[in-house]
Short mmCIF file of C-alpha atoms and ligand atoms in Angstrom, two decimals:
data_model
loop_
_atom_site.label_atom_id
_atom_site.label_comp_id
_atom_site.label_asym_id
_atom_site.label_seq_id
_atom_site.Cartn_x
_atom_site.Cartn_y
_atom_site.Cartn_z
CA MET A 1 0.00 0.00 0.00
CA THR A 2 1.22 3.52 -0.63
CA TYR A 3 0.11 7.10 -0.11
CA LEU A 4 0.57 9.12 -3.25
CA GLY A 5 -1.17 12.22 -1.96
CA MET A 6 1.81 13.68 -0.11
CA PRO A 7 2.98 17.22 -0.81
CA THR A 8 5.82 17.70 -3.27
CA ALA A 9 9.41 18.29 -2.17
CA PRO A 10 12.91 18.42 -3.59
CA ALA A 11 14.24 15.10 -4.89
CA GLY A 12 16.62 13.26 -2.60
CA VAL A 13 14.59 13.77 0.56
CA GLY A 14 14.30 10.67 2.75
CA GLN A 15 17.53 9.03 1.70
CA LEU A 16 18.47 5.51 2.77
CA ARG A 17 20.28 5.40 6.09
CA GLY A 18 22.72 2.82 7.36
CA ALA A 19 21.97 0.75 10.43
CA GLU A 20 23.55 2.98 13.09
CA PRO A 21 22.41 2.69 16.72
CA PHE A 22 19.03 4.37 17.15
CA PRO A 23 20.16 7.54 19.03
CA ALA A 24 22.64 8.52 16.28
CA ALA A 25 20.30 7.63 13.42
CA ALA A 26 17.38 9.43 15.09
CA GLU A 27 19.42 12.60 15.53
CA THR A 28 20.13 12.72 11.80
CA ALA A 29 16.53 11.89 10.87
CA LEU A 30 15.21 14.65 13.15
CA ALA A 31 17.21 17.22 11.21
CA ASN A 32 15.32 16.31 8.02
CA GLY A 33 12.31 18.62 8.01
CA GLN A 34 10.78 17.24 4.81
CA LEU A 35 10.95 13.67 6.14
CA ARG A 36 9.07 14.80 9.24
CA ARG A 37 6.43 16.57 7.16
CA ASN A 38 5.98 13.47 4.94
CA LEU A 39 5.62 11.25 8.02
CA ALA A 40 3.27 13.59 9.88
CA ASN A 41 1.05 13.88 6.80
CA ALA A 42 0.84 10.12 6.15
CA THR A 43 0.55 8.89 9.75
CA GLY A 44 -1.98 11.63 10.55
CA THR A 45 -4.16 10.53 7.61
CA ILE A 46 -4.08 6.83 8.60
CA ARG A 47 -4.63 7.63 12.29
CA ALA A 48 -7.79 9.58 11.52
CA LYS A 49 -9.15 6.83 9.24
CA ARG A 50 -8.44 4.15 11.85
CA ALA A 51 -10.06 6.11 14.66
CA ALA A 52 -13.22 6.64 12.58
CA VAL A 53 -13.75 2.98 11.65
CA VAL A 54 -12.76 1.63 15.08
CA SER A 55 -15.33 3.90 16.75
CA GLU A 56 -18.04 2.16 14.69
CA VAL A 57 -17.43 -1.19 16.41
CA PRO A 58 -19.22 -1.33 19.78
CA ASP A 59 -17.41 -4.49 20.96
CA TRP A 60 -13.91 -3.43 19.89
CA GLN A 61 -12.39 -4.06 23.33
CA GLU A 62 -14.00 -7.52 23.50
CA LEU A 63 -12.61 -8.31 20.02
CA ARG A 64 -9.13 -7.26 21.16
CA ALA A 65 -9.39 -9.52 24.22
CA ALA A 66 -10.60 -12.42 22.05
CA ALA A 67 -7.73 -11.93 19.60
CA ALA A 68 -5.19 -11.85 22.43
CA ALA A 69 -6.66 -15.05 23.91
CA ILE A 70 -6.60 -16.87 20.54
CA LYS A 71 -2.99 -15.87 19.91
CA ASP A 72 -1.95 -16.84 23.44
CA ASP A 73 -3.51 -20.26 22.92
CA VAL A 74 -1.56 -20.62 19.66
CA LEU A 75 1.70 -19.66 21.39
CA ALA A 76 1.06 -22.02 24.31
CA ASN A 77 0.37 -24.95 21.96
CA LEU A 78 2.50 -23.97 18.99
CA ASP A 79 4.09 -27.38 18.49
CA GLY A 80 0.71 -29.11 18.15
CA TYR A 81 -0.78 -26.49 15.84
CA LEU A 82 2.29 -26.49 13.60
CA THR A 83 2.30 -30.26 13.10
CA GLN A 84 -1.45 -30.10 12.45
CA LEU A 85 -0.89 -27.43 9.78
CA GLU A 86 1.94 -29.43 8.22
CA ALA A 87 -0.26 -32.55 7.97
CA ARG A 88 -3.18 -30.63 6.38
CA VAL A 89 -0.97 -28.87 3.82
CA ILE A 90 0.64 -32.17 2.78
CA GLU A 91 -2.79 -33.87 2.56
CA ARG A 92 -3.91 -31.17 0.11
CA GLY A 93 -0.87 -31.57 -2.16
CA GLY A 94 1.50 -28.93 -0.73
CA VAL A 95 5.09 -29.41 0.46
CA VAL A 96 6.24 -28.14 3.88
CA HIS A 97 9.80 -27.04 4.68
CA TRP A 98 11.16 -26.04 8.10
CA ALA A 99 13.77 -23.27 8.37
CA ARG A 100 15.65 -22.66 11.61
CA ASP A 101 17.06 -19.30 10.51
CA ALA A 102 17.36 -16.82 7.66
CA SER A 103 20.16 -18.59 5.81
CA GLU A 104 18.30 -21.92 5.89
CA ALA A 105 15.10 -20.27 4.61
CA ASN A 106 16.99 -18.45 1.84
CA ARG A 107 18.72 -21.66 0.78
CA ILE A 108 15.42 -23.56 0.63
CA VAL A 109 13.65 -20.87 -1.43
CA THR A 110 16.61 -20.33 -3.77
CA GLU A 111 16.85 -24.07 -4.48
CA LEU A 112 13.10 -24.31 -5.08
CA VAL A 113 13.18 -21.46 -7.61
CA ALA A 114 16.31 -22.83 -9.30
CA ALA A 115 14.62 -26.23 -9.66
CA THR A 116 11.86 -24.64 -11.77
CA GLY A 117 14.47 -23.29 -14.21
CA SER A 118 13.05 -19.77 -13.82
CA ARG A 119 15.39 -16.81 -13.33
CA GLU A 120 12.61 -14.41 -12.31
CA VAL A 121 10.01 -14.38 -9.53
CA VAL A 122 7.16 -12.03 -8.66
CA LYS A 123 6.65 -11.21 -5.00
CA VAL A 124 3.69 -10.35 -2.82
CA LYS A 125 4.60 -7.91 -0.03
CA SER A 126 5.99 -9.96 2.85
CA MET A 127 7.69 -8.94 6.09
CA ALA A 128 9.07 -12.47 6.59
CA THR A 129 11.01 -12.37 3.31
CA GLN A 130 12.32 -8.90 4.18
CA GLU A 131 13.38 -10.20 7.58
CA ILE A 132 15.54 -12.91 6.00
CA GLY A 133 16.89 -10.72 3.17
CA LEU A 134 15.47 -13.03 0.52
CA ASN A 135 15.79 -10.63 -2.43
CA GLN A 136 19.54 -10.32 -1.90
CA ALA A 137 19.92 -14.10 -1.56
CA LEU A 138 18.01 -14.63 -4.80
CA GLU A 139 20.08 -11.99 -6.57
CA GLU A 140 23.30 -13.71 -5.48
CA ALA A 141 21.92 -16.91 -7.04
CA GLY A 142 21.20 -15.07 -10.33
CA ILE A 143 17.43 -14.86 -9.76
CA GLN A 144 15.66 -11.53 -10.10
CA ALA A 145 12.80 -10.76 -7.70
CA PHE A 146 10.14 -8.22 -8.71
CA GLU A 147 8.17 -6.60 -5.89
CA THR A 148 4.56 -6.10 -7.00
CA ASP A 149 3.10 -4.07 -4.12
CA LEU A 150 3.25 -0.46 -5.31
CA ALA A 151 5.10 0.89 -2.28
CA GLU A 152 7.53 -2.05 -2.26
CA LEU A 153 8.11 -1.45 -5.97
CA ILE A 154 8.97 2.21 -5.26
CA VAL A 155 11.41 1.11 -2.57
CA GLN A 156 12.96 -1.55 -4.81
CA LEU A 157 13.33 0.72 -7.85
CA GLY A 158 14.76 3.48 -5.64
CA ASP A 159 17.37 1.05 -4.21
CA ASP A 160 15.97 2.05 -0.84
CA ARG A 161 14.79 0.32 2.34
CA PRO A 162 11.20 0.12 3.60
CA SER A 163 10.51 2.49 6.49
CA HIS A 164 7.04 1.33 7.56
CA ILE A 165 5.45 -2.13 7.88
CA LEU A 166 2.38 -1.31 5.82
CA VAL A 167 3.43 1.78 3.86
CA PRO A 168 7.09 0.97 3.05
CA ALA A 169 7.60 4.16 1.01
CA ILE A 170 5.99 6.44 3.60
CA HIS A 171 9.16 8.55 3.63
CA ARG A 172 8.81 9.32 -0.10
CA ASN A 173 6.57 12.00 -1.58
CA ARG A 174 5.04 11.84 -5.02
CA THR A 175 7.67 14.02 -6.72
CA GLU A 176 10.35 11.62 -5.57
CA ILE A 177 8.28 8.67 -6.73
CA ARG A 178 7.84 10.22 -10.19
CA ASP A 179 11.61 10.78 -10.40
CA ILE A 180 12.31 7.17 -9.39
CA PHE A 181 9.89 5.84 -12.01
CA LEU A 182 11.41 8.03 -14.73
CA ALA A 183 14.93 6.90 -13.85
CA GLU A 184 14.36 3.20 -13.17
CA MET A 185 11.11 1.87 -14.64
CA ALA A 186 11.52 0.26 -18.05
CA GLY A 187 9.09 1.55 -20.69
CA VAL A 188 7.74 4.47 -18.63
CA GLN A 189 6.34 7.49 -20.53
CA PRO A 190 8.91 10.36 -20.46
CA GLY A 191 6.16 12.90 -19.76
CA LEU A 192 5.02 11.14 -16.54
CA THR A 193 3.62 13.62 -14.00
CA ASP A 194 3.42 13.26 -10.22
CA ASP A 195 -0.36 12.93 -10.34
CA PRO A 196 -1.26 9.90 -8.16
CA ALA A 197 -3.46 8.35 -10.88
CA ALA A 198 -0.67 8.69 -13.47
CA LEU A 199 1.87 7.11 -11.10
CA ALA A 200 -0.47 4.20 -10.33
CA GLU A 201 -1.16 3.67 -14.04
CA ALA A 202 2.58 3.59 -14.85
CA ALA A 203 3.13 0.95 -12.15
CA ARG A 204 0.13 -1.07 -13.35
CA THR A 205 1.39 -1.15 -16.95
CA TYR A 206 4.89 -2.14 -15.83
CA LEU A 207 3.69 -4.87 -13.46
CA ARG A 208 1.14 -6.38 -15.83
CA GLN A 209 3.92 -7.82 -18.02
CA LYS A 210 5.58 -9.33 -14.95
CA PHE A 211 2.36 -10.99 -13.76
CA LEU A 212 1.69 -12.51 -17.15
CA SER A 213 5.21 -13.86 -17.70
CA ALA A 214 6.22 -15.02 -14.19
CA ARG A 215 6.33 -18.78 -13.57
CA VAL A 216 7.14 -18.52 -9.85
CA ALA A 217 5.61 -16.34 -7.12
CA ILE A 218 6.80 -15.80 -3.56
CA SER A 219 4.48 -14.60 -0.80
CA GLY A 220 4.21 -14.29 2.94
CA ALA A 221 0.99 -15.04 4.81
CA ASN A 222 -1.15 -13.02 7.18
CA PHE A 223 -2.69 -16.13 8.70
CA ALA A 224 -2.54 -19.92 8.39
CA ILE A 225 -5.42 -22.09 9.62
CA ALA A 226 -4.09 -25.16 11.43
CA ASP A 227 -7.16 -27.38 11.13
CA THR A 228 -7.65 -26.91 7.36
CA GLY A 229 -4.13 -26.09 6.10
CA THR A 230 -5.44 -22.85 4.54
CA LEU A 231 -3.12 -19.87 3.97
CA MET A 232 -4.36 -16.28 3.68
CA VAL A 233 -3.06 -12.99 2.29
CA VAL A 234 -4.95 -9.70 2.66
CA GLU A 235 -4.02 -6.72 0.50
CA SER A 236 -5.35 -3.59 -1.17
CA GLU A 237 -4.09 -3.54 -4.74
CA GLY A 238 -4.91 -6.90 -6.31
CA ASN A 239 -1.24 -7.60 -7.01
CA GLY A 240 -1.33 -10.36 -4.41
CA ARG A 241 -4.28 -12.05 -6.11
CA MET A 242 -2.36 -12.01 -9.44
CA CYS A 243 0.75 -13.54 -7.86
CA LEU A 244 -1.19 -16.17 -5.95
CA THR A 245 -3.18 -17.41 -8.96
CA LEU A 246 -1.23 -16.95 -12.22
CA PRO A 247 2.23 -18.59 -11.78
CA GLN A 248 2.71 -22.37 -11.84
CA THR A 249 4.72 -22.44 -8.59
CA LEU A 250 3.89 -20.63 -5.35
CA ILE A 251 6.35 -20.44 -2.45
CA THR A 252 5.10 -19.00 0.85
CA VAL A 253 7.49 -18.00 3.63
CA MET A 254 5.70 -17.66 6.95
CA GLY A 255 6.81 -17.04 10.53
CA ILE A 256 5.74 -19.94 12.75
CA GLU A 257 3.62 -17.65 14.95
CA LYS A 258 1.17 -16.71 12.17
CA LEU A 259 -1.17 -19.60 12.97
CA LEU A 260 -4.81 -19.58 13.97
CA PRO A 261 -6.41 -22.77 15.29
CA GLY A 262 -9.59 -22.80 13.17
CA PHE A 263 -11.40 -21.04 10.35
CA ALA A 264 -13.90 -19.43 12.74
CA ASP A 265 -11.06 -17.46 14.38
CA LEU A 266 -10.86 -15.37 11.22
CA GLU A 267 -14.11 -13.72 12.26
CA VAL A 268 -12.19 -11.90 14.99
CA PHE A 269 -9.06 -11.08 13.03
CA LEU A 270 -10.75 -9.95 9.83
CA GLN A 271 -12.60 -7.32 11.84
CA LEU A 272 -9.50 -6.13 13.66
CA LEU A 273 -6.82 -6.16 10.96
CA PRO A 274 -8.22 -3.94 8.16
CA ARG A 275 -9.53 -1.34 10.61
CA SER A 276 -6.20 -1.20 12.45
CA SER A 277 -3.96 -1.20 9.39
CA THR A 278 -5.50 0.73 6.50
CA GLY A 279 -8.47 2.19 8.33
CA GLU A 280 -10.87 0.18 6.16
CA ARG A 281 -13.84 -1.95 7.19
CA MET A 282 -12.72 -4.78 4.90
CA ASN A 283 -9.61 -5.54 2.92
CA PRO A 284 -10.25 -5.01 -0.80
CA TYR A 285 -8.60 -8.39 -1.57
CA THR A 286 -8.66 -11.40 0.74
CA SER A 287 -7.06 -14.45 -0.91
CA MET A 288 -7.13 -17.94 0.62
CA TRP A 289 -5.70 -21.17 -0.73
CA THR A 290 -5.52 -24.72 0.54
CA GLY A 291 -2.94 -26.95 -1.14
CA VAL A 292 -3.21 -27.28 -4.92
CA HIS A 293 -6.14 -27.95 -7.27
CA PRO A 294 -5.73 -29.28 -10.84
CA GLY A 295 -6.55 -26.60 -13.40
CA ASP A 296 -7.00 -23.87 -10.76
CA GLY A 297 -4.07 -21.72 -9.65
CA PRO A 298 -0.47 -22.86 -9.07
CA SER A 299 0.16 -26.58 -9.60
CA GLU A 300 3.02 -26.60 -7.07
CA PHE A 301 2.83 -25.10 -3.55
CA HIS A 302 5.65 -24.92 -1.01
CA LEU A 303 5.26 -23.61 2.53
CA VAL A 304 8.47 -22.57 4.33
CA LEU A 305 7.92 -22.32 8.10
CA LEU A 306 10.40 -19.86 9.56
CA ASP A 307 11.69 -19.82 13.13
CA ASN A 308 14.58 -17.27 13.02
CA GLY A 309 14.52 -16.39 16.73
CA ARG A 310 10.82 -17.00 17.39
CA THR A 311 11.24 -20.03 19.68
CA ALA A 312 13.83 -18.05 21.68
CA THR A 313 11.27 -15.22 21.99
CA LEU A 314 8.68 -17.76 23.09
CA ALA A 315 10.96 -18.81 25.94
CA ASP A 316 10.76 -15.33 27.53
CA GLU A 317 7.52 -15.31 29.53
CA ARG A 318 7.31 -11.52 29.60
CA GLY A 319 8.48 -10.93 26.03
CA ARG A 320 6.57 -13.65 24.18
CA ALA A 321 3.38 -11.62 23.75
CA ALA A 322 5.23 -9.75 20.96
CA LEU A 323 4.54 -12.89 18.88
CA ARG A 324 0.83 -12.07 18.95
CA CYS A 325 1.58 -9.26 16.48
CA ILE A 326 -0.42 -9.30 13.24
CA ARG A 327 1.73 -6.54 11.63
CA CYS A 328 -1.10 -4.05 11.30
CA SER A 329 1.27 -1.10 12.01
CA ALA A 330 -1.28 0.83 14.09
CA CYS A 331 1.36 1.23 16.80
CA LEU A 332 3.73 2.95 14.34
CA ASN A 333 1.10 5.45 13.27
CA VAL A 334 0.40 6.66 16.82
CA CYS A 335 3.98 6.63 18.10
CA PRO A 336 5.40 10.14 18.69
CA VAL A 337 8.94 8.79 18.30
CA TYR A 338 8.24 6.99 15.00
CA GLU A 339 6.40 10.02 13.62
CA ARG A 340 9.49 12.17 14.11
CA THR A 341 12.30 9.79 13.20
CA GLY A 342 10.72 7.52 10.57
CA GLY A 343 11.48 3.83 10.19
CA HIS A 344 15.07 3.86 8.91
CA ALA A 345 16.37 5.18 12.23
CA TYR A 346 15.39 1.88 13.86
CA GLY A 347 17.90 0.06 11.62
CA SER A 348 15.56 -2.92 11.62
CA VAL A 349 13.02 -4.53 9.28
CA TYR A 350 10.42 -3.99 12.01
CA PRO A 351 10.37 -0.29 12.95
CA GLY A 352 8.32 1.62 15.51
CA PRO A 353 7.06 0.28 18.83
CA ILE A 354 6.68 -3.33 17.66
CA GLY A 355 10.19 -3.19 16.18
CA ALA A 356 11.53 -1.90 19.50
CA VAL A 357 10.26 -5.04 21.25
CA LEU A 358 10.38 -7.66 18.49
CA SER A 359 13.72 -6.98 16.81
CA PRO A 360 15.83 -7.19 20.00
CA GLN A 361 14.11 -10.46 20.86
CA LEU A 362 14.56 -12.02 17.42
CA THR A 363 18.23 -11.03 17.21
CA GLY A 364 19.02 -11.17 20.94
CA VAL A 365 19.04 -7.93 22.98
CA ALA A 366 22.85 -7.74 22.82
CA ASP A 367 22.60 -7.13 19.05
CA ASN A 368 19.92 -4.44 19.37
CA PRO A 369 20.46 -2.78 22.76
CA SER A 370 19.32 0.73 21.82
CA LEU A 371 15.86 -0.16 20.47
CA PRO A 372 14.07 -0.81 23.81
CA PHE A 373 14.98 2.80 24.70
CA ALA A 374 13.47 4.23 21.49
CA SER A 375 10.20 5.10 23.22
CA THR A 376 8.64 7.67 25.52
CA LEU A 377 6.56 4.90 27.20
CA CYS A 378 3.47 7.06 26.59
CA GLY A 379 1.32 3.95 26.08
CA ALA A 380 -0.38 5.01 22.81
CA CYS A 381 0.87 1.81 21.11
CA TYR A 382 -0.84 -0.39 23.71
CA ASP A 383 -4.11 1.53 23.39
CA VAL A 384 -4.37 0.90 19.64
CA CYS A 385 -2.88 -2.60 19.38
CA PRO A 386 -5.65 -4.94 18.12
CA VAL A 387 -4.10 -7.91 19.91
CA ALA A 388 -3.50 -5.94 23.14
CA ILE A 389 0.27 -6.29 23.32
CA ASP A 390 1.44 -4.31 26.36
CA ILE A 391 4.42 -2.83 24.52
CA PRO A 392 5.36 -0.26 27.23
CA SER A 393 5.71 -2.95 29.94
CA MET A 394 7.67 -5.11 27.52
CA LEU A 395 10.01 -2.20 26.75
CA VAL A 396 10.71 -1.75 30.45
CA HIS A 397 11.37 -5.49 30.76
CA LEU A 398 13.78 -5.43 27.80
CA ARG A 399 15.54 -2.33 29.17
CA GLY A 400 16.14 -4.37 32.30
CA ARG A 401 17.64 -7.18 30.23
CA VAL A 402 19.91 -4.72 28.40
CA ASN A 403 21.10 -3.30 31.72
CA GLU A 404 21.68 -6.78 33.15
CA ASP A 405 23.79 -7.59 30.07
CA LYS A 406 25.73 -4.34 30.53
CA ALA A 407 26.33 -5.02 34.22
CA ALA A 408 27.48 -8.59 33.48
CA GLY A 409 30.42 -7.22 31.47
CA HIS A 410 31.69 -4.98 34.32
CA ARG A 411 33.36 -5.88 37.59
CA LEU A 412 32.35 -2.50 39.01
CA PRO A 413 28.81 -1.11 38.65
CA THR A 414 28.29 1.20 35.66
CA PRO A 415 27.55 4.88 36.53
CA GLU A 416 23.90 4.26 35.58
CA ALA A 417 23.66 1.16 37.81
CA ALA A 418 25.34 3.05 40.67
CA GLY A 419 22.89 5.95 40.23
CA MET A 420 19.88 3.62 40.21
CA ALA A 421 21.15 1.74 43.28
CA ALA A 422 21.60 5.08 45.10
CA ALA A 423 18.08 6.19 44.09
CA SER A 424 16.64 2.87 45.23
CA TRP A 425 18.43 3.17 48.61
CA ALA A 426 17.17 6.74 49.05
CA MET A 427 13.58 5.92 48.15
CA ARG A 428 13.41 2.95 50.49
CA GLY A 429 13.82 5.10 53.64
CA ARG A 430 11.18 7.74 54.43
CA ARG A 431 13.60 10.03 56.32
CA ARG A 432 16.32 9.71 53.69
CA TRP A 433 13.84 10.55 50.95
CA THR A 434 12.44 13.59 52.82
CA TRP A 435 15.96 14.83 53.44
CA LEU A 436 16.85 14.44 49.77
CA LEU A 437 13.78 16.36 48.63
CA ARG A 438 14.78 19.20 50.94
CA ALA A 439 18.30 19.06 49.51
CA ALA A 440 16.83 19.33 46.01
CA ARG A 441 15.06 22.50 47.15
CA LEU A 442 18.42 23.84 48.28
CA GLY A 443 19.70 23.05 44.79
CA ARG A 444 16.87 25.18 43.43
CA TRP A 445 17.87 27.99 45.75
CA ALA A 446 21.47 27.63 44.53
CA ARG A 447 20.09 28.04 40.96
CA LEU A 448 21.51 25.01 39.16
CA ASP A 449 20.89 26.87 35.93
CA ARG A 450 23.82 29.14 36.77
CA LEU A 451 25.97 26.16 35.81
CA SER A 452 25.02 26.84 32.23
CA LYS A 453 26.14 29.83 30.23
CA SER A 454 22.91 31.78 30.48
CA ARG A 455 19.62 31.50 32.34
CA THR A 456 17.79 30.73 29.13
CA ALA A 457 20.20 27.95 28.08
CA ARG A 458 19.47 24.32 29.02
CA ARG A 459 20.50 23.38 32.53
CA LEU A 460 23.32 20.84 32.42
CA LEU A 461 24.65 18.59 35.14
CA PRO A 462 28.38 17.91 35.48
CA PRO A 463 29.86 14.57 34.22
CA PRO A 464 29.00 11.71 34.46
CA LEU A 465 25.39 12.95 34.96
CA SER A 466 25.79 15.21 31.92
CA SER A 467 25.09 12.21 29.64
CA TRP A 468 21.51 12.40 30.93
CA THR A 469 21.06 16.16 30.54
CA ARG A 470 22.78 16.26 27.13
CA SER A 471 19.48 15.39 25.47
CA ARG A 472 17.03 16.38 28.22
CA ASP A 473 16.23 19.50 30.20
CA LEU A 474 16.89 19.23 33.91
CA PRO A 475 13.54 19.95 35.55
CA GLU A 476 13.60 22.64 38.20
CA PRO A 477 12.64 21.26 41.64
CA PRO A 478 9.26 22.68 42.80
CA ALA A 479 9.23 25.47 45.38
CA GLN A 480 7.41 23.22 47.86
CA THR A 481 7.51 19.40 48.04
CA PHE A 482 4.27 17.42 48.13
CA ARG A 483 5.12 16.18 51.62
CA ASP A 484 5.58 19.73 52.93
CA TRP A 485 2.35 20.79 51.23
CA TRP A 486 0.54 17.82 52.80
CA ALA A 487 1.87 18.62 56.26
CA GLU A 488 0.91 22.26 55.88
CA GLN A 489 -2.63 21.55 54.62
S1 SF4 B 1 2.20 -4.60 17.91
FE1 SF4 B 1 -0.03 -4.50 17.72
S2 SF4 B 1 -0.39 -2.46 16.82
FE2 SF4 B 1 1.79 -2.92 16.46
S3 SF4 B 1 1.89 -3.89 14.45
FE3 SF4 B 1 1.69 -5.56 15.94
S4 SF4 B 1 -0.51 -5.94 16.10
FE4 SF4 B 1 -0.28 -3.95 15.12
#
């Protein structure tokens, strides 16, 4: 899905960023005013649409609770549901492959495509294949992958990276998209304008040839039904339907957590997902397939079940709820941090609040230690999440794990750990705490802001506490503490 209605801007805005730690990447992104305007415009539009259609559903909170319960049941009994799915898919003529990690999944898919003799594949938008870097793996094997979702196509032609789960080219405006099409799209009309309808028509003409000639398609899956072996993709453009029906061979790469126990569970999720993701009551295209059928759709179907850190995530009792995620991206659209930095700053396939909790768990927190801190803990993500993932509590839990890892590498406590231990000691004793609050008032009297160059400049603390005030204002202690006020009143 893409938004082509964004205001125009100079070409080159929203350039690809490398995977620096979040604080450094965010600082650069924040300096890009056009990026922030593009993001505010797009996320604001989707937020308003979502809010309008969610308010129409009187039992929205009950649906959220039901979805959370269904997903928790799946996670608690994942082994049973997975073997049930495998059996049903095989019964209906499909082939099931198990991939422990990204390299195993890439090897399986590359070999399957090579066995068909095809050097080209068409792709339905899929987070799982992005997660494993499938396009690069195929390219290294001499196989060209064509993204067919419009926003993914823009990203691919622009040699860029997606910056949003649902709207991968959210950081691009329509002038940039026109320029990318003119430079990279074979057969495009030289007089192409940045009118959204003209851009969509150019993409349609370009993709039509790919749909009609491709012999292999690769997709992800939004859901898989364990008791029937049915796979499902929901989308807005019809490109998915073309990929899932026209080629002879279909390969689906799916994270092992995408299961639902039975067909009836879709009643819950098909109400929650479109409203939370695109702000629509229904998805324009909902495609389901069960194995293969002679004379109808692909004659060969392969399902690659991907672990890639999911069973390790499952082992963490407090972190495993992240596997409930249905990738609707509602949490990105309400996040004040995401809206200002965009997705590239997260340096991860999964940006925004869900990326901040999922990516460190899939890779191990040691490989992604800055992401759990990429949040204000305002709680907006939890409020909108259709499967009720308590992202703020999970962020605090993961911050704890990062700090434990940090402490494990030091014989002496880090300055942060020492500060927290001192605060904990002070807060545990009523007299100590009262005395400290009075001392803070003395600090106010001593005008800490005189430490800075002028009274209007930010108040800075001396090292090592300066690392905290470098990016935050030091609040001025109140003239009267609550305890004094209470005693007085
Ligand atoms: S965490 Fe919740 S709101 Fe965010 S993408 Fe996943 S399901 Fe959607």
